[in-house]
Coordinates of C-alpha atoms and ligand atoms in Angstrom, one line a residue:
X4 CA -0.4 -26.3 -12.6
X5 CA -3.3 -23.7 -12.6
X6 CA -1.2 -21.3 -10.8
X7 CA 1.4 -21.5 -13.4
X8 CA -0.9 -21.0 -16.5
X9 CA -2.5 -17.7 -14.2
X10 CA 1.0 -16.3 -14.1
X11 CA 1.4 -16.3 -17.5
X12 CA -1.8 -15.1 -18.4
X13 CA -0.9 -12.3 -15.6
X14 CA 2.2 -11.5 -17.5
X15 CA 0.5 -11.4 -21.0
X16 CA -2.0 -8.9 -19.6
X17 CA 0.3 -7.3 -18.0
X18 CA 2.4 -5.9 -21.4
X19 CA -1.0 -4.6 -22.9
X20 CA -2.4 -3.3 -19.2
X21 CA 0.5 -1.7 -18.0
X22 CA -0.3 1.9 -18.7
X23 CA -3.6 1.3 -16.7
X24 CA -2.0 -0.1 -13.8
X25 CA -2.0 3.3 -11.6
X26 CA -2.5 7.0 -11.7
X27 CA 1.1 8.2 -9.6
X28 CA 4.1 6.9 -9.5
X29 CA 6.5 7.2 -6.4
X30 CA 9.7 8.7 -7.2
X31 CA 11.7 5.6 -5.8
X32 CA 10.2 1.8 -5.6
X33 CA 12.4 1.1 -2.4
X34 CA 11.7 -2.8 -2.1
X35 CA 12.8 -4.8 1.4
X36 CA 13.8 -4.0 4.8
X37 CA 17.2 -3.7 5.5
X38 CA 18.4 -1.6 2.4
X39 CA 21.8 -0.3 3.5
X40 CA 23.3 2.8 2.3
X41 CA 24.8 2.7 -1.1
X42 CA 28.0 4.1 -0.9
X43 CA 29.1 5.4 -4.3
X44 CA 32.3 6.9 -3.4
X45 CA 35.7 5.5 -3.3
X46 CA 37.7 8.5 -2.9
X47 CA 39.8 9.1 0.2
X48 CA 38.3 11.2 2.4
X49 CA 40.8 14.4 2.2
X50 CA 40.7 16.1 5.3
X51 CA 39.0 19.1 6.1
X52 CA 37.2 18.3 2.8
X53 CA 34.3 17.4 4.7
X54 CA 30.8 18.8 5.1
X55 CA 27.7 17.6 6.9
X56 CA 24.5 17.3 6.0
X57 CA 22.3 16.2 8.8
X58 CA 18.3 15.1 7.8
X59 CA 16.3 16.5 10.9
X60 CA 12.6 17.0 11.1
X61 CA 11.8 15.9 7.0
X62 CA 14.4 18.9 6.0
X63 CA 18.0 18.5 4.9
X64 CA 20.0 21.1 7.3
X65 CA 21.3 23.0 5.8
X66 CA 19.0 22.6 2.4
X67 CA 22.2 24.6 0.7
X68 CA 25.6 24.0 1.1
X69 CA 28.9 25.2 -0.6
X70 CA 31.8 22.8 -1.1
X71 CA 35.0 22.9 -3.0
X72 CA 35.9 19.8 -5.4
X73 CA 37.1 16.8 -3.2
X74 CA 34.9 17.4 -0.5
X75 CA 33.2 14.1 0.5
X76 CA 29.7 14.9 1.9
X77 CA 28.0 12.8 4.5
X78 CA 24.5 13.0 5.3
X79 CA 23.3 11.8 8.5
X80 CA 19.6 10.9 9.2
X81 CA 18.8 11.7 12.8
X82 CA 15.1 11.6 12.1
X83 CA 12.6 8.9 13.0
X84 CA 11.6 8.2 9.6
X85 CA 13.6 6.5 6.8
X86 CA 14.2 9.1 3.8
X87 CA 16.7 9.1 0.8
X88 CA 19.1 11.1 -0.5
X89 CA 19.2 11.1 -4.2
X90 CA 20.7 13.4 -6.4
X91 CA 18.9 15.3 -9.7
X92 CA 16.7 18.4 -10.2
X93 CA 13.1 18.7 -9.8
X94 CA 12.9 15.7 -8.0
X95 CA 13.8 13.3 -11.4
X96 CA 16.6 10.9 -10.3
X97 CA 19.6 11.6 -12.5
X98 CA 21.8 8.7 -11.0
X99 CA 24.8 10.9 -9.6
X100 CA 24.3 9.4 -6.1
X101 CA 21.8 7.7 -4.4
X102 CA 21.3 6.6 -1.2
X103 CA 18.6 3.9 -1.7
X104 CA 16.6 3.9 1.9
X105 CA 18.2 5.8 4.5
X106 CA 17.2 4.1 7.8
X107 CA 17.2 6.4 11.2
X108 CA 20.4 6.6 12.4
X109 CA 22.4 5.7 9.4
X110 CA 24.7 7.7 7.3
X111 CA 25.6 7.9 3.0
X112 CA 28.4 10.1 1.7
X113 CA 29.3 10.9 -1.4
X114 CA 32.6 12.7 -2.5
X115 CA 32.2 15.5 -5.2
X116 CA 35.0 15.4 -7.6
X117 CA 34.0 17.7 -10.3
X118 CA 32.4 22.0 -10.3
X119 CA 28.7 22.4 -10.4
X120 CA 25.3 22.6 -8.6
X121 CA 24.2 19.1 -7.4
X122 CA 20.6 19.4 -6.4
X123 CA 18.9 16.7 -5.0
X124 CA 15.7 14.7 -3.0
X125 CA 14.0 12.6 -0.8
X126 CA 12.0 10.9 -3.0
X127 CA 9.8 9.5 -0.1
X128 CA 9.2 13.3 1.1
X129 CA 7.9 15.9 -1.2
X130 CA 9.2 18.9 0.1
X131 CA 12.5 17.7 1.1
X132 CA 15.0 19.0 -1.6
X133 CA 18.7 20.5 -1.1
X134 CA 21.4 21.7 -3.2
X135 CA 25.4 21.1 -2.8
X136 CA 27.3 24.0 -4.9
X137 CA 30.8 22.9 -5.9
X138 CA 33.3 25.2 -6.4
X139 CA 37.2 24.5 -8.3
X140 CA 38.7 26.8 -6.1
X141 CA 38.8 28.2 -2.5
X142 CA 39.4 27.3 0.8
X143 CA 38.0 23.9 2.5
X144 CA 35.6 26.0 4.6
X145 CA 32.1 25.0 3.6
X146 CA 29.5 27.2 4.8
X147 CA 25.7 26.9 4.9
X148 CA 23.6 29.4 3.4
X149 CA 20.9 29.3 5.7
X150 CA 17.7 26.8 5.9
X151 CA 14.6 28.0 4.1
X152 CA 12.8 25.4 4.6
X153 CA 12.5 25.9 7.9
X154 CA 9.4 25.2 9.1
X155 CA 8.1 23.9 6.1
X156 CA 6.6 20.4 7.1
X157 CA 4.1 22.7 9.1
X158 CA 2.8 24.5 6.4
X159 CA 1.1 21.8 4.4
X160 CA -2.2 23.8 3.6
X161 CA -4.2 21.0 4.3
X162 CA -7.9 21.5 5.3
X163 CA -9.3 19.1 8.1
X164 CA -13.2 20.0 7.4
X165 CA -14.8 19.0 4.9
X166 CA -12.5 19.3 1.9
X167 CA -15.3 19.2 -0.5
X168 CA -14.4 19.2 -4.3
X169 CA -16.8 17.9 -6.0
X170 CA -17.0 20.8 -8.7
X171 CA -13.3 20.4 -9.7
X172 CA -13.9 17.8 -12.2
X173 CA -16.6 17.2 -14.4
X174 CA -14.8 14.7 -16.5
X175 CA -18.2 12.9 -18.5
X176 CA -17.5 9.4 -17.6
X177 CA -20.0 7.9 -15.2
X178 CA -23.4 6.9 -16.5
X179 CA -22.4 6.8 -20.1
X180 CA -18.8 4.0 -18.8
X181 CA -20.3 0.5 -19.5
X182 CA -18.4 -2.7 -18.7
X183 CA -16.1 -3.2 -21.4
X184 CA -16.8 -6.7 -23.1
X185 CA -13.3 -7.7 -23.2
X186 CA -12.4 -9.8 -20.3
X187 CA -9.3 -9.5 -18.5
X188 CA -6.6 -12.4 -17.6
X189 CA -8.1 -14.4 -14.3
X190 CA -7.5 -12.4 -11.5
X191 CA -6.9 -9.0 -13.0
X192 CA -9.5 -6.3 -13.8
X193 CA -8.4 -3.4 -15.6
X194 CA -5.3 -2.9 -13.3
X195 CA -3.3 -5.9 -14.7
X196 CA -0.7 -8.1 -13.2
X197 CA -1.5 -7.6 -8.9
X198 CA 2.3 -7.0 -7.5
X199 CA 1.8 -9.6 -4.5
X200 CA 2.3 -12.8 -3.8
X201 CA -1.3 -12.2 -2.5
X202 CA -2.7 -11.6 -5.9
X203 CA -3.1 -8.0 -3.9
X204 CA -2.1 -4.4 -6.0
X205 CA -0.2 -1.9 -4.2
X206 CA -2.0 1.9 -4.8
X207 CA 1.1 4.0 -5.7
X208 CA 1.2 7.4 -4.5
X209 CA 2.4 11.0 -5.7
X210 CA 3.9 13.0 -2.4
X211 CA 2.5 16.6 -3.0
X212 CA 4.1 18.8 0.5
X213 CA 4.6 16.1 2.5
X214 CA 1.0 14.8 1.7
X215 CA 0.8 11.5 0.6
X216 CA -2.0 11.8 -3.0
X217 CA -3.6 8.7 -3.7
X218 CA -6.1 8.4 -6.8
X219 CA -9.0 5.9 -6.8
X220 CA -11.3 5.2 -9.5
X221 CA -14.5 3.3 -8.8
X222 CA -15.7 1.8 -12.3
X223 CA -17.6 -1.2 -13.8
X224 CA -15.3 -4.4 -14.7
X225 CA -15.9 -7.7 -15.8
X226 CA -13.8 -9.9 -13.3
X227 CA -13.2 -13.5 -13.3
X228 CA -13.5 -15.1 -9.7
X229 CA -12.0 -18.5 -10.9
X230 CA -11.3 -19.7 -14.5
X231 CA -14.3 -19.7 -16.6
X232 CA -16.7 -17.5 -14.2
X233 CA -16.6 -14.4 -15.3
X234 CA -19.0 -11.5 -13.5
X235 CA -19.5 -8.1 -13.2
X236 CA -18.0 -6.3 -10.6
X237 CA -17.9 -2.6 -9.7
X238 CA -14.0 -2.0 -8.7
X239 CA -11.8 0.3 -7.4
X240 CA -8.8 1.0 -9.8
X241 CA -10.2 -2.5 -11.8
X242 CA -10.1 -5.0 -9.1
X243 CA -11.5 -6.9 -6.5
X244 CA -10.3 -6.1 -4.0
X245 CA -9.4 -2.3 -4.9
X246 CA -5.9 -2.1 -4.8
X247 CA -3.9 -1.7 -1.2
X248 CA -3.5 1.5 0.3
X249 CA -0.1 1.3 2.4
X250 CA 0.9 4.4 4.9
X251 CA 2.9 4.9 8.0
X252 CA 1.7 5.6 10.9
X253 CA 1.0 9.6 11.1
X254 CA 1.2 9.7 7.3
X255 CA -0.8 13.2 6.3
X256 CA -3.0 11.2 3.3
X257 CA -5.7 13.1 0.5
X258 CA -7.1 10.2 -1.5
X259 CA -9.1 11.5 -4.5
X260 CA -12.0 9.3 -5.6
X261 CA -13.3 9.1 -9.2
X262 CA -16.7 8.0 -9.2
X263 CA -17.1 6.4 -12.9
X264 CA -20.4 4.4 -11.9
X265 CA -23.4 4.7 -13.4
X266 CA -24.8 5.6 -9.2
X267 CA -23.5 7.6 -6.9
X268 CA -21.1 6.7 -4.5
X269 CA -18.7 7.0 -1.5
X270 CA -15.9 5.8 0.3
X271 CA -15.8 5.3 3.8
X272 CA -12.4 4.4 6.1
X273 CA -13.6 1.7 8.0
X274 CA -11.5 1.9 11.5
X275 CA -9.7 4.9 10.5
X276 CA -11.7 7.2 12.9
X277 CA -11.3 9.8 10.9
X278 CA -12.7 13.5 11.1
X279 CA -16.2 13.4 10.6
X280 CA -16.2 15.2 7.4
X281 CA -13.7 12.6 6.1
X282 CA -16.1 9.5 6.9
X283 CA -17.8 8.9 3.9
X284 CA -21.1 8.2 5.0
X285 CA -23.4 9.2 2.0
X286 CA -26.3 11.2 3.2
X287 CA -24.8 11.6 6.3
X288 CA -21.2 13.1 6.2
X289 CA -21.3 14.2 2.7
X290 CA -23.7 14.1 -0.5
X291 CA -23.0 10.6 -2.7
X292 CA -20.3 11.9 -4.9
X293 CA -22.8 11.6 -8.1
X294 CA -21.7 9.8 -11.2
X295 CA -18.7 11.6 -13.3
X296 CA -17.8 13.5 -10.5
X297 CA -14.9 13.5 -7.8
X298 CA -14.7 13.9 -4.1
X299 CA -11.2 14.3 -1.9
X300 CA -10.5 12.5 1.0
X301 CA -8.4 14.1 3.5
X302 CA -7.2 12.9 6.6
X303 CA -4.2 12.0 9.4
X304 CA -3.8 8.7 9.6
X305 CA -4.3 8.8 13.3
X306 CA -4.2 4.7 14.2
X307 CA -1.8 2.2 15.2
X308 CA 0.2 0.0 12.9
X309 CA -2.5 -2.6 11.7
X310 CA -5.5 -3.1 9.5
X311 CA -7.9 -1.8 8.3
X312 CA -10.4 -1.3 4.8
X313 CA -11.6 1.2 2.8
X314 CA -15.9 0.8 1.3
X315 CA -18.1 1.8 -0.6
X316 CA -21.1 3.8 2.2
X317 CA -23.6 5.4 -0.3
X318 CA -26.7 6.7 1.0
X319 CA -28.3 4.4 -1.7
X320 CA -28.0 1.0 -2.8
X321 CA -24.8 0.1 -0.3
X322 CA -25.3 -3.7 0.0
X323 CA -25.0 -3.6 -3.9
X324 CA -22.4 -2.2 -4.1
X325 CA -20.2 -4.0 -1.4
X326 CA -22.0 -7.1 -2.7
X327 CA -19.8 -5.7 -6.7
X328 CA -16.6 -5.4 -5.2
X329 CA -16.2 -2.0 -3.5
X330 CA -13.6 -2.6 -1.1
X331 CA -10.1 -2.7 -0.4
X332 CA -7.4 -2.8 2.4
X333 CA -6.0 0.2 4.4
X334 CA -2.8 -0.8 5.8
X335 CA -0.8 1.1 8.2
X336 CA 2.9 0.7 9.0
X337 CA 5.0 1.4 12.2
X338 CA 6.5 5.1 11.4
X339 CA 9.5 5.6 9.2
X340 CA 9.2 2.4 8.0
X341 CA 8.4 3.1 4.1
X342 CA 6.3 2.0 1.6
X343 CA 6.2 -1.2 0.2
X344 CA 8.7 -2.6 2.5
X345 CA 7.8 -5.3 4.4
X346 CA 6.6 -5.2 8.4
X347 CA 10.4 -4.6 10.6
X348 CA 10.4 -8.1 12.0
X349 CA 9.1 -10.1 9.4
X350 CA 10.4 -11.9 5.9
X351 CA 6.7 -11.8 4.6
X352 CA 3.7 -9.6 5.0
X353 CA 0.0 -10.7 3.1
X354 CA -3.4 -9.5 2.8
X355 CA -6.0 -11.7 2.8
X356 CA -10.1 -10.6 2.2
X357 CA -12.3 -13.1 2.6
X358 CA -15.9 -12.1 1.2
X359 CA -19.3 -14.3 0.5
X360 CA -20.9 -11.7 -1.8
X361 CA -23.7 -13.2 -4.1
X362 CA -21.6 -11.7 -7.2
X363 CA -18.4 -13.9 -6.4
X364 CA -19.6 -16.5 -4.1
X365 CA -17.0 -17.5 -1.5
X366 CA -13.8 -15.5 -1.9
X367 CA -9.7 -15.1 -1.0
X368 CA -8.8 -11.7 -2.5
X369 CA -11.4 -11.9 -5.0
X370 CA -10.5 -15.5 -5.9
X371 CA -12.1 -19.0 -5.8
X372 CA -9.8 -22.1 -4.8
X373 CA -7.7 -23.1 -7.2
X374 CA -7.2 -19.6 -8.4
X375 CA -6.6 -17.8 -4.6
X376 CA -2.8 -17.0 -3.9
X377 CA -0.1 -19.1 -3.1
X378 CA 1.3 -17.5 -0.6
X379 CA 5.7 -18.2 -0.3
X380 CA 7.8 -18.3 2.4
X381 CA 10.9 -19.5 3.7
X382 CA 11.4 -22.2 6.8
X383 CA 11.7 -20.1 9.6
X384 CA 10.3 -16.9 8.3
X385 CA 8.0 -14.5 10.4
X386 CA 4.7 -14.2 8.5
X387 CA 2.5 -11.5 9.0
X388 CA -1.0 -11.9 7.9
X389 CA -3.9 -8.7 7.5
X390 CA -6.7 -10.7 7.8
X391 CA -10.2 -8.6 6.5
X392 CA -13.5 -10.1 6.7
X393 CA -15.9 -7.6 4.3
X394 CA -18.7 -10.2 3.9
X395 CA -21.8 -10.5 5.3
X396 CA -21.0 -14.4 7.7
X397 CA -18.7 -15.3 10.0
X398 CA -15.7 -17.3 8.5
X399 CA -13.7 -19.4 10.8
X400 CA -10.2 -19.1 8.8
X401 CA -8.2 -22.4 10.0
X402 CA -4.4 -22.8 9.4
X403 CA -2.7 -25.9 9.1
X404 CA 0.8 -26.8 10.2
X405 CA 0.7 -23.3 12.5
X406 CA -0.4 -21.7 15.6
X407 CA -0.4 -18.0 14.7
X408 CA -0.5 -15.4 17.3
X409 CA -3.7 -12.4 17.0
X410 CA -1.4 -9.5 17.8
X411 CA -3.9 -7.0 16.6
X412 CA -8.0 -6.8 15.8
X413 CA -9.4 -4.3 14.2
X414 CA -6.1 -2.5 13.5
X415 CA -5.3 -2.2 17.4
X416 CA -2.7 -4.0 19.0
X417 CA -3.7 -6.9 21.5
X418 CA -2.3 -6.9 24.8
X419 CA -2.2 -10.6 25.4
X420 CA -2.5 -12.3 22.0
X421 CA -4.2 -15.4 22.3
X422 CA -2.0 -18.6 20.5
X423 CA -5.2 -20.2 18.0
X424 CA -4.8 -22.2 14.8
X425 CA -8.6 -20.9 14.0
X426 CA -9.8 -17.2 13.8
X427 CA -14.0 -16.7 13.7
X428 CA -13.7 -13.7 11.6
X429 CA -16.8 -11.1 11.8
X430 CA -18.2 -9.1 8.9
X431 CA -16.6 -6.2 9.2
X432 CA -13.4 -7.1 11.7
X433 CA -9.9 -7.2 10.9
X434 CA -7.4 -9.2 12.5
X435 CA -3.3 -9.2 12.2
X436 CA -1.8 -12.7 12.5
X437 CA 1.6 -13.3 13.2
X438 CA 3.3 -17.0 13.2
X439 CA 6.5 -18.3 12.3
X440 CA 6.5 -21.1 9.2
X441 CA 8.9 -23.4 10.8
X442 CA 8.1 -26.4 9.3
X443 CA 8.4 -26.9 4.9
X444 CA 4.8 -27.6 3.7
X445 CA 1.8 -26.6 1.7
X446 CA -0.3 -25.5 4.3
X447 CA -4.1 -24.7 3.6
X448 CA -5.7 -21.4 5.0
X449 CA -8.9 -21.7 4.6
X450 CA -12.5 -21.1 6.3
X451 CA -13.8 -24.2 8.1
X452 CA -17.4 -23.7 7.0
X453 CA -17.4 -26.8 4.8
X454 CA -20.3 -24.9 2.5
X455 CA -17.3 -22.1 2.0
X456 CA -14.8 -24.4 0.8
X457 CA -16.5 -27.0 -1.8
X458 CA -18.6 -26.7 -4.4
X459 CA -20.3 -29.7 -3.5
X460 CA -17.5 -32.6 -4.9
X461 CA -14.3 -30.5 -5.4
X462 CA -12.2 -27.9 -3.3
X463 CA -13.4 -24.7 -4.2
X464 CA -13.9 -20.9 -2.5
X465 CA -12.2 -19.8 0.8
X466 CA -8.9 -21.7 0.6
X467 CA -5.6 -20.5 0.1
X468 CA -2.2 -22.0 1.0
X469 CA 1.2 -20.9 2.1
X470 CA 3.7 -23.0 0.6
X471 CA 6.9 -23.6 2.7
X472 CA 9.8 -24.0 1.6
X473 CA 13.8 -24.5 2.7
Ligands
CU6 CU1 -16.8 -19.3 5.7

């Protein structure tokens, strides 16, 4: 099969493309709901050798605690958001103990049978860091020695207006970055093998004081659309679409934007309704960020659980450059739910973009039928879909085998989701399906615009499939 011969091109280009595939690195890769605590200890729990450690407000309280060998520790997360508890000093895992995700409500304990400092993390939350001190001797009394952090998630020194860098880089790329001639595998730009099932990459992210720091880089890249048809495209991070930007809802977010075209550009947060400075309208909220130069992003991520995109929105020369490739998904999560794990509710979550740019021609996630993802599930999963439309027509998206439920448009939740098996998408709307694959199949998805779908004799542009299995 095609599909077959992509993934292994995918993981060939993936060995040599590795090091490009993202600026930051999360300190954990949690992966999946339902990650229960690792408990690492299988010491009896000696009593009175017993301390508390309860995670309130993103702070462990207290951050410091003093113990005496034997004492088992138990941490208890009464917050709303998921965190972790893992052990090592300046925030590098050294694999004493580790909680894995740490849901709301649930507990992890660890008993500490040798002397010594044991500092540790949440590796979702940058400022959250504590200590245990273990002392051979002494009484069982464990006292707390007071919590510094207090008060710390307010003091993030984040600037709401018009955070406006662009004279704190000057790196020289820009007009003199060409497309490079060498062509990546199908389906990957300069960011290698895409992490979903729906051929989509996840932007990792660096938490810098509880501020979640993404880094994108807008650049020229030769993509191939299908195999054989290979164009330029202007990407973020090396790929059509830019890679997925995943947050919770509430998430404090700076997102730094390279700009190594050979124009100027911007980034706009299409639903996001974010501060005016933050809205990326060049020549109207801010200058285009010129070529070789950098402009921050900063912004609450003040919207429901949904979707939404992020674009290109130069003063100049914008239908070029959505017409190259600049654009990507903004996804937000329900709060405390984590990165990377999938929807609460549902056994798979997908990102479908369905474009009709000149450059590609008719496109799922940057892909021409046969090459656009096959999308896996399980009989009787819960599938939710982020539907984007960032083309310029309407694109009735039809699903076979299904009824799916629209439980949100344009990121915001729907009151009384109308039951369809077809979706007119708009240029410029997002949608959030939701049905349940309870029948085994390979069931198209596709637009029903027979001109979207062909290439005149054979299957080709806006189809995809989920394929069903027991
Ligand atoms: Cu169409």
């Amino acid at each position: 099969m095609n599909k077959r011969l992509r993934r292994a091109l995918f993981s060939i280009a993936a060995v040599s493309l590795l090091g490009l595939a993202g600026c930051q690195s999360p300190n954990t890769d949690t992966n999946g709901a339902g990650n229960k605590t690792n408990n690492m200890t299988s010491s009896p729990v000696v009593q009175g050798h017993h301390a508390t450690v309860n995670l309130q407000d993103s702070q462990f309280q207290p951050v410091s605690i003093h113990v005496t060998v034997g004492t088992t520790v138990t941490w208890k997360n009464d917050d709303s958001m998921a965190h972790t508890v893992t052990s090592g000093a300046d925030r590098t895992a050294d694999g004493k103990f580790d909680s894995g995700e740490l849901d709301p409500g649930k507990s992890f304990s660890y008993t500490f049978t040798k002397a010594g400092t044991y500092p540790y993390f949440c590796a979702y939350h940058g400022d959250m860091n504590g200590t245990v001190i273990v002392t051979a001797t002494g009484s069982s009394a464990s006292s707390a020695s007071g919590n510094s952090a207090s008060g710390n998630s307010m003091n993030m020194g984040m600037n709401m207006s018009g955070s406006n860098d662009t004279s704190d880089t000057n790196s020289a790329a820009g007009s003199s970055e060409t497309t490079s001639d060498k062509v990546a595998p199908l389906g990957t730009g300069t960011s290698g093998e895409p992490e979903g099932k729906d051929d989509i990459r996840l932007l990792p992210y660096k938490l810098v004081n509880g501020v979640k720091v993404f880094h994108l880089t807008a650049e020229p890249v030769w993509w191939q659309v299908k195999p054989g048809e290979k164009v330029e495209a202007w990407a973020y991070n090396g790929s059509v679409p830019g890679p997925e930007i995943k947050v919770d809802e509430g998430d404090k977010v700076k997102i730094i934007v390279d700009n190594k075209l050979p124009e100027g550009t911007t980034v706009h947060w299409h639903g996001l309704d974010v501060p005016f400075a933050q809205d990326g309208t060049g020549g109207i909220s801010q200058p285009d960020i010129k070529p070789g130069h950098t402009w921050t992003y900063t912004f609450t991520v003040n919207a429901p659980a949904g979707t939404y995109m992020y674009h290109s929105h130069p003063m100049t020369d914008m239908l070029k450059q959505e017409n190259m490739g600049l654009w990507g998904p903004f996804i937000v999560e329900p709060k405390g739910t984590g990165w990377r794990q999938v929807h609460p509710g549902y056994q798979d979550e997908y990102t479908l973009i369905v474009n009709d740019s000149p450059q590609f021609g008719y496109t799922i996630n940057g892909l021409s039928y046969p090459a656009t993802p096959v999308m896996p599930a399980k009989v009787g999963d819960k599938v939710l879909v982020h539907l984007i439309n960032i083309g310029s027509m309407d694109h009735p998206m039809h699903l076979h085998g299904f009824h799916f439920q629209v439980i949100n448009q344009d990121g915001y939740p729907i009151k009384d989701p109308l039951t369809l098996d077809t979706i007119d998408t708009s240029p410029g709307s997002t949608y959030d399906l939701s049905f349940v694959a309870n029948q085994p199949g390979k069931w198209l998805f596709h637009c029903h615009i027979a001109d979207h779908t062909t290439d005149g004799s054979q299957m080709s542009g806006m189809i995809t499939m989920f394929d069903v299995t027991k």
